[in-house]
Amino acid sequence: MDKKKIKHISKGMSLVLRHKPEHIGITLDEQGWVEVDVLIEAFSKHFFAINRDELTTVVAENDKKRFALSDDGKKIRASQGHSIEIELGYEAKNPPEVLYHGTATKFLATIKVEGLTKQSRHHVHLSSDEKTAQQVGARHGKPVVLRVDAQRMNAQGLAFFQSENGVWLTEYVPVAYLIFPDNYSEVDNEN
Ligand code: HQG
């Protein structure tokens, strides 16, 4: 299957497994799972036809491994990024010393006052490498990468979780744990 088709299916799956299952008439259980057969049928009816092989390929080859199959292969869910209320059940985990958050320069003024807040998702998303953070930030405008003093934050009792696909998650990052780069421009010419 070509990359374009994988991306197309993946986008539809993100929409219904993270944000709007009702869009194709499915419901997710409390941990975000839905039967693979149910998803395939509803997806095919409302979007475009997909089969089990294509779905398996998307799970395996999606660039960020956004989806996970249950051990018996009968259910599927998104590993992170939800806006709907579900309980992913990840265990709290000790983070590396520093984590990175990519954002856009236009958000910096507010972030400097409020810290990082989760917006419409369940968690603030952080990555262990700077390059990924840069790409995440670029989705919103002119990117800027903030460093998060993760171990110190964790030592103060603020929990961290890691999703199945390696994204670090936390409820909130207070300003005190954020390190802003010295040399960036807050002018965002893209908007
Ligand atoms: C910003 C993608 C103003 C925050 C990525 C971000 C990620 C604030 C935006 C995942 C703020 C929210 C999540 C504050 C944070 N004031 N703006 N106090 N605090 N923000 O899309 O982290 O490709 O909800 O910096 O790889 O960009 O979908 O979060 O710019 O892992 O799999 O508010 O989505 O994964 O944007 O991205 P988002 P995100 P997928």
CSV table of N, CA, C and O in Angstrom, one decimal, residues 30-111:
chain,number,residue,atom,x,y,z
A,30,GLU,N,-14.2,2.1,27.8
A,30,GLU,CA,-13.6,3.0,28.7
A,30,GLU,C,-12.1,3.2,28.5
A,30,GLU,O,-11.6,4.2,28.9
A,31,GLN,N,-11.5,2.2,28.0
A,31,GLN,CA,-10.0,2.4,27.7
A,31,GLN,C,-9.8,2.8,26.2
A,31,GLN,O,-8.6,2.7,25.8
A,32,GLY,N,-10.8,3.1,25.5
A,32,GLY,CA,-10.6,3.6,24.2
A,32,GLY,C,-10.6,2.5,23.1
A,32,GLY,O,-10.4,2.8,21.9
A,33,TRP,N,-10.9,1.3,23.4
A,33,TRP,CA,-10.9,0.2,22.5
A,33,TRP,C,-12.2,0.1,21.7
A,33,TRP,O,-13.3,0.3,22.2
A,34,VAL,N,-12.1,-0.4,20.4
A,34,VAL,CA,-13.3,-0.8,19.7
A,34,VAL,C,-12.9,-2.1,18.9
A,34,VAL,O,-11.7,-2.3,18.6
A,35,GLU,N,-13.9,-2.9,18.7
A,35,GLU,CA,-13.6,-4.2,17.9
A,35,GLU,C,-13.1,-3.8,16.5
A,35,GLU,O,-13.7,-2.9,15.8
A,36,VAL,N,-12.1,-4.5,16.0
A,36,VAL,CA,-11.5,-4.2,14.7
A,36,VAL,C,-12.6,-4.4,13.6
A,36,VAL,O,-12.7,-3.5,12.7
A,37,ASP,N,-13.4,-5.4,13.7
A,37,ASP,CA,-14.4,-5.7,12.7
A,37,ASP,C,-15.4,-4.6,12.7
A,37,ASP,O,-15.9,-4.2,11.6
A,38,VAL,N,-15.8,-4.1,13.8
A,38,VAL,CA,-16.8,-3.0,13.9
A,38,VAL,C,-16.2,-1.7,13.3
A,38,VAL,O,-16.9,-1.0,12.5
A,39,LEU,N,-14.9,-1.4,13.6
A,39,LEU,CA,-14.3,-0.2,13.0
A,39,LEU,C,-14.2,-0.4,11.5
A,39,LEU,O,-14.6,0.6,10.8
A,40,ILE,N,-13.8,-1.5,11.0
A,40,ILE,CA,-13.7,-1.7,9.5
A,40,ILE,C,-15.0,-1.5,8.8
A,40,ILE,O,-15.1,-0.8,7.8
A,41,GLU,N,-16.0,-2.1,9.4
A,41,GLU,CA,-17.4,-1.9,8.8
A,41,GLU,C,-17.8,-0.5,8.8
A,41,GLU,O,-18.3,0.0,7.8
A,42,ALA,N,-17.7,0.2,9.9
A,42,ALA,CA,-18.2,1.6,10.0
A,42,ALA,C,-17.4,2.5,9.2
A,42,ALA,O,-17.9,3.4,8.5
A,43,PHE,N,-16.1,2.3,9.2
A,43,PHE,CA,-15.1,3.1,8.4
A,43,PHE,C,-15.5,3.0,6.9
A,43,PHE,O,-15.6,4.0,6.2
A,44,SER,N,-15.7,1.8,6.5
A,44,SER,CA,-15.9,1.5,5.1
A,44,SER,C,-17.3,2.1,4.7
A,44,SER,O,-17.4,2.6,3.5
A,45,LYS,N,-18.2,2.1,5.6
A,45,LYS,CA,-19.5,2.6,5.2
A,45,LYS,C,-19.5,4.1,5.2
A,45,LYS,O,-20.1,4.7,4.2
A,46,HIS,N,-18.8,4.8,6.1
A,46,HIS,CA,-18.9,6.2,6.2
A,46,HIS,C,-17.8,7.0,5.4
A,46,HIS,O,-18.0,8.1,5.0
A,47,PHE,N,-16.6,6.4,5.3
A,47,PHE,CA,-15.5,7.0,4.7
A,47,PHE,C,-15.2,6.4,3.3
A,47,PHE,O,-15.7,6.8,2.3
A,48,PHE,N,-14.4,5.3,3.3
A,48,PHE,CA,-14.2,4.6,2.1
A,48,PHE,C,-13.8,3.1,2.5
A,48,PHE,O,-13.4,2.9,3.7
A,49,ALA,N,-13.9,2.2,1.6
A,49,ALA,CA,-13.7,0.8,1.9
A,49,ALA,C,-12.2,0.5,2.3
A,49,ALA,O,-11.3,0.9,1.7
A,50,ILE,N,-12.1,-0.2,3.5
A,50,ILE,CA,-10.8,-0.7,3.9
A,50,ILE,C,-11.0,-2.1,4.3
A,50,ILE,O,-12.1,-2.5,4.7
A,51,ASN,N,-9.9,-2.9,4.3
A,51,ASN,CA,-10.0,-4.3,4.7
A,51,ASN,C,-9.0,-4.5,5.9
A,51,ASN,O,-8.3,-3.7,6.3
A,52,ARG,N,-9.1,-5.7,6.4
A,52,ARG,CA,-8.3,-6.1,7.6
A,52,ARG,C,-6.8,-5.9,7.3
A,52,ARG,O,-6.0,-5.4,8.2
A,53,ASP,N,-6.4,-6.3,6.2
A,53,ASP,CA,-4.9,-6.2,5.8
A,53,ASP,C,-4.5,-4.8,5.8
A,53,ASP,O,-3.4,-4.5,6.3
A,54,GLU,N,-5.3,-4.0,5.2
A,54,GLU,CA,-4.9,-2.5,5.2
A,54,GLU,C,-4.9,-1.9,6.5
A,54,GLU,O,-3.9,-1.2,6.9
A,55,LEU,N,-5.8,-2.3,7.4
A,55,LEU,CA,-5.8,-1.8,8.8
A,55,LEU,C,-4.5,-2.2,9.5
A,55,LEU,O,-3.9,-1.5,10.2
A,56,THR,N,-4.2,-3.5,9.3
A,56,THR,CA,-3.0,-4.0,10.0
A,56,THR,C,-1.7,-3.3,9.5
A,56,THR,O,-0.8,-3.0,10.3
A,57,THR,N,-1.7,-3.0,8.2
A,57,THR,CA,-0.6,-2.3,7.6
A,57,THR,C,-0.5,-0.9,8.2
A,57,THR,O,0.6,-0.4,8.6
A,58,VAL,N,-1.6,-0.2,8.4
A,58,VAL,CA,-1.6,1.1,8.9
A,58,VAL,C,-1.1,1.1,10.4
A,58,VAL,O,-0.3,1.9,10.8
A,59,VAL,N,-1.5,0.1,11.2
A,59,VAL,CA,-1.1,0.0,12.5
A,59,VAL,C,0.5,-0.2,12.6
A,59,VAL,O,1.2,0.4,13.3
A,60,ALA,N,1.0,-1.0,11.7
A,60,ALA,CA,2.4,-1.3,11.7
A,60,ALA,C,3.3,-0.2,11.1
A,60,ALA,O,4.4,0.0,11.6
A,61,GLU,N,2.8,0.4,10.1
A,61,GLU,CA,3.6,1.3,9.3
A,61,GLU,C,3.3,2.8,9.5
A,61,GLU,O,4.0,3.6,9.0
A,62,ASN,N,2.3,3.1,10.2
A,62,ASN,CA,2.0,4.5,10.5
A,62,ASN,C,3.2,5.2,11.1
A,62,ASN,O,3.9,4.6,12.0
A,63,ASP,N,3.6,6.4,10.6
A,63,ASP,CA,4.9,7.0,11.0
A,63,ASP,C,5.1,7.1,12.5
A,63,ASP,O,6.2,7.0,12.9
A,64,LYS,N,4.0,7.4,13.2
A,64,LYS,CA,4.2,7.5,14.7
A,64,LYS,C,3.7,6.4,15.5
A,64,LYS,O,3.5,6.5,16.7
A,65,LYS,N,3.3,5.3,14.8
A,65,LYS,CA,2.7,4.2,15.5
A,65,LYS,C,1.6,4.6,16.4
A,65,LYS,O,1.5,4.4,17.6
A,66,ARG,N,0.6,5.4,15.8
A,66,ARG,CA,-0.4,6.0,16.6
A,66,ARG,C,-1.5,5.0,17.2
A,66,ARG,O,-2.2,5.3,18.1
A,67,PHE,N,-1.5,3.8,16.6
A,67,PHE,CA,-2.6,2.9,16.9
A,67,PHE,C,-2.0,1.6,17.5
A,67,PHE,O,-1.0,1.1,17.0
A,68,ALA,N,-2.8,0.9,18.4
A,68,ALA,CA,-2.3,-0.3,18.9
A,68,ALA,C,-3.5,-1.3,18.9
A,68,ALA,O,-4.6,-1.0,19.1
A,69,LEU,N,-3.1,-2.6,18.6
A,69,LEU,CA,-4.0,-3.7,18.6
A,69,LEU,C,-4.0,-4.4,20.0
A,69,LEU,O,-2.9,-4.4,20.6
A,70,SER,N,-5.1,-4.9,20.4
A,70,SER,CA,-5.1,-5.7,21.7
A,70,SER,C,-4.3,-7.0,21.5
A,70,SER,O,-4.0,-7.4,20.3
A,71,ASP,N,-3.9,-7.6,22.5
A,71,ASP,CA,-3.0,-8.8,22.4
A,71,ASP,C,-3.7,-9.9,21.6
A,71,ASP,O,-3.0,-10.6,20.8
A,72,ASP,N,-5.0,-10.0,21.6
A,72,ASP,CA,-5.6,-11.1,20.8
A,72,ASP,C,-6.0,-10.5,19.4
A,72,ASP,O,-6.5,-11.3,18.6
A,73,GLY,N,-5.6,-9.3,19.1
A,73,GLY,CA,-5.8,-8.7,17.8
A,73,GLY,C,-7.2,-8.4,17.4
A,73,GLY,O,-7.5,-8.0,16.3
A,74,LYS,N,-8.1,-8.5,18.4
A,74,LYS,CA,-9.5,-8.3,18.1
A,74,LYS,C,-9.9,-6.8,18.3
A,74,LYS,O,-11.0,-6.4,17.7
A,75,LYS,N,-9.2,-6.1,19.0
A,75,LYS,CA,-9.6,-4.7,19.3
A,75,LYS,C,-8.5,-3.7,18.9
A,75,LYS,O,-7.3,-4.1,18.8
A,76,ILE,N,-8.8,-2.5,18.7
A,76,ILE,CA,-7.8,-1.5,18.3
A,76,ILE,C,-8.2,-0.2,19.1
A,76,ILE,O,-9.3,0.1,19.4
A,77,ARG,N,-7.1,0.6,19.4
A,77,ARG,CA,-7.3,2.0,19.9
A,77,ARG,C,-6.2,2.9,19.5
A,77,ARG,O,-5.1,2.4,19.0
A,78,ALA,N,-6.4,4.2,19.7
A,78,ALA,CA,-5.3,5.1,19.5
A,78,ALA,C,-4.5,5.1,20.8
A,78,ALA,O,-5.0,5.0,21.9
A,79,SER,N,-3.1,5.2,20.7
A,79,SER,CA,-2.3,5.1,21.9
A,79,SER,C,-2.2,6.4,22.7
A,79,SER,O,-1.9,6.4,23.8
A,80,GLN,N,-2.5,7.5,22.1
A,80,GLN,CA,-2.6,8.8,22.8
A,80,GLN,C,-3.3,9.8,21.9
A,80,GLN,O,-3.7,9.5,20.8
A,81,GLY,N,-3.4,11.1,22.4
A,81,GLY,CA,-3.9,12.2,21.6
A,81,GLY,C,-5.4,12.4,21.7
A,81,GLY,O,-5.9,13.2,20.9
A,82,HIS,N,-6.1,11.7,22.6
A,82,HIS,CA,-7.6,11.8,22.6
A,82,HIS,C,-8.1,13.1,23.2
A,82,HIS,O,-7.4,13.8,24.0
A,83,SER,N,-9.2,13.5,22.7
A,83,SER,CA,-9.9,14.6,23.3
A,83,SER,C,-11.2,14.1,24.0
A,83,SER,O,-11.7,14.8,24.9
A,84,ILE,N,-11.6,12.9,23.7
A,84,ILE,CA,-12.8,12.4,24.4
A,84,ILE,C,-12.3,11.7,25.7
A,84,ILE,O,-11.2,11.3,25.8
A,85,GLU,N,-13.3,11.5,26.6
A,85,GLU,CA,-12.9,11.0,28.0
A,85,GLU,C,-12.7,9.5,27.9
A,85,GLU,O,-13.7,8.8,27.9
A,86,ILE,N,-11.5,9.1,28.0
A,86,ILE,CA,-11.2,7.6,28.2
A,86,ILE,C,-10.0,7.5,29.1
A,86,ILE,O,-9.3,8.4,29.3
A,87,GLU,N,-9.9,6.3,29.6
A,87,GLU,CA,-8.8,6.0,30.6
A,87,GLU,C,-7.8,5.1,29.9
A,87,GLU,O,-8.1,3.9,29.7
A,88,LEU,N,-6.6,5.6,29.5
A,88,LEU,CA,-5.7,4.8,28.8
A,88,LEU,C,-5.0,3.7,29.7
A,88,LEU,O,-4.5,2.7,29.2
A,89,GLY,N,-4.9,4.0,31.0
A,89,GLY,CA,-4.4,3.1,31.9
A,89,GLY,C,-2.9,2.9,31.9
A,89,GLY,O,-2.4,1.9,32.3
A,90,TYR,N,-2.2,4.0,31.5
A,90,TYR,CA,-0.7,3.9,31.5
A,90,TYR,C,-0.2,4.1,33.0
A,90,TYR,O,-0.8,4.9,33.7
A,91,GLU,N,0.8,3.4,33.3
A,91,GLU,CA,1.4,3.5,34.7
A,91,GLU,C,2.3,4.7,34.7
A,91,GLU,O,3.0,5.0,33.8
A,92,ALA,N,2.3,5.4,35.9
A,92,ALA,CA,3.3,6.5,36.0
A,92,ALA,C,4.7,6.0,35.9
A,92,ALA,O,5.0,4.8,36.3
A,93,LYS,N,5.6,6.8,35.3
A,93,LYS,CA,6.9,6.3,35.0
A,93,LYS,C,7.9,7.5,35.2
A,93,LYS,O,7.6,8.6,35.0
A,94,ASN,N,9.1,7.1,35.6
A,94,ASN,CA,10.1,8.1,35.9
A,94,ASN,C,10.7,8.6,34.5
A,94,ASN,O,11.2,7.9,33.7
A,95,PRO,N,10.6,9.9,34.3
A,95,PRO,CA,11.0,10.4,33.0
A,95,PRO,C,12.5,10.7,32.9
A,95,PRO,O,13.2,10.7,33.9
A,96,PRO,N,13.0,10.9,31.7
A,96,PRO,CA,14.4,11.3,31.6
A,96,PRO,C,14.6,12.7,32.2
A,96,PRO,O,13.6,13.4,32.5
A,97,GLU,N,15.8,13.1,32.4
A,97,GLU,CA,16.1,14.4,33.0
A,97,GLU,C,15.4,15.5,32.3
A,97,GLU,O,14.8,16.4,32.9
A,98,VAL,N,15.5,15.5,31.0
A,98,VAL,CA,14.9,16.6,30.2
A,98,VAL,C,14.0,16.0,29.2
A,98,VAL,O,14.3,15.0,28.5
A,99,LEU,N,12.8,16.7,29.0
A,99,LEU,CA,11.9,16.3,27.9
A,99,LEU,C,11.7,17.6,27.1
A,99,LEU,O,12.0,18.7,27.6
A,100,TYR,N,11.2,17.5,25.9
A,100,TYR,CA,11.0,18.6,25.0
A,100,TYR,C,9.6,18.8,24.6
A,100,TYR,O,8.8,17.8,24.4
A,101,HIS,N,9.2,20.1,24.5
A,101,HIS,CA,7.8,20.4,24.0
A,101,HIS,C,7.9,21.4,22.8
A,101,HIS,O,8.5,22.5,23.0
A,102,GLY,N,7.4,21.0,21.7
A,102,GLY,CA,7.4,21.9,20.5
A,102,GLY,C,6.1,22.7,20.5
A,102,GLY,O,5.0,22.1,20.6
A,103,THR,N,6.3,24.0,20.4
A,103,THR,CA,5.1,24.8,20.3
A,103,THR,C,5.3,25.9,19.2
A,103,THR,O,6.3,25.9,18.5
A,104,ALA,N,4.4,26.8,19.1
A,104,ALA,CA,4.6,27.9,18.1
A,104,ALA,C,4.9,29.2,18.9
A,104,ALA,O,4.3,29.4,20.0
A,105,THR,N,5.7,30.1,18.3
A,105,THR,CA,6.1,31.3,19.0
A,105,THR,C,4.8,32.1,19.4
A,105,THR,O,4.9,32.8,20.4
A,106,LYS,N,3.7,32.0,18.6
A,106,LYS,CA,2.6,32.9,19.0
A,106,LYS,C,2.0,32.5,20.3
A,106,LYS,O,1.2,33.2,20.9
A,107,PHE,N,2.3,31.3,20.8
A,107,PHE,CA,1.7,30.8,22.1
A,107,PHE,C,2.6,31.2,23.3
A,107,PHE,O,2.2,31.0,24.5
A,108,LEU,N,3.8,31.7,23.0
A,108,LEU,CA,4.8,31.8,24.1
A,108,LEU,C,4.4,32.8,25.2
A,108,LEU,O,4.6,32.5,26.4
A,109,ALA,N,3.8,33.9,24.8
A,109,ALA,CA,3.4,34.9,25.8
A,109,ALA,C,2.5,34.3,26.9
A,109,ALA,O,2.7,34.4,28.1
A,110,THR,N,1.5,33.5,26.4
A,110,THR,CA,0.6,32.8,27.3
A,110,THR,C,1.2,31.7,28.1
A,110,THR,O,1.0,31.6,29.3
A,111,ILE,N,2.1,31.0,27.4
A,111,ILE,CA,2.8,29.8,28.1
A,111,ILE,C,3.7,30.4,29.2
A,111,ILE,O,3.7,29.8,30.3
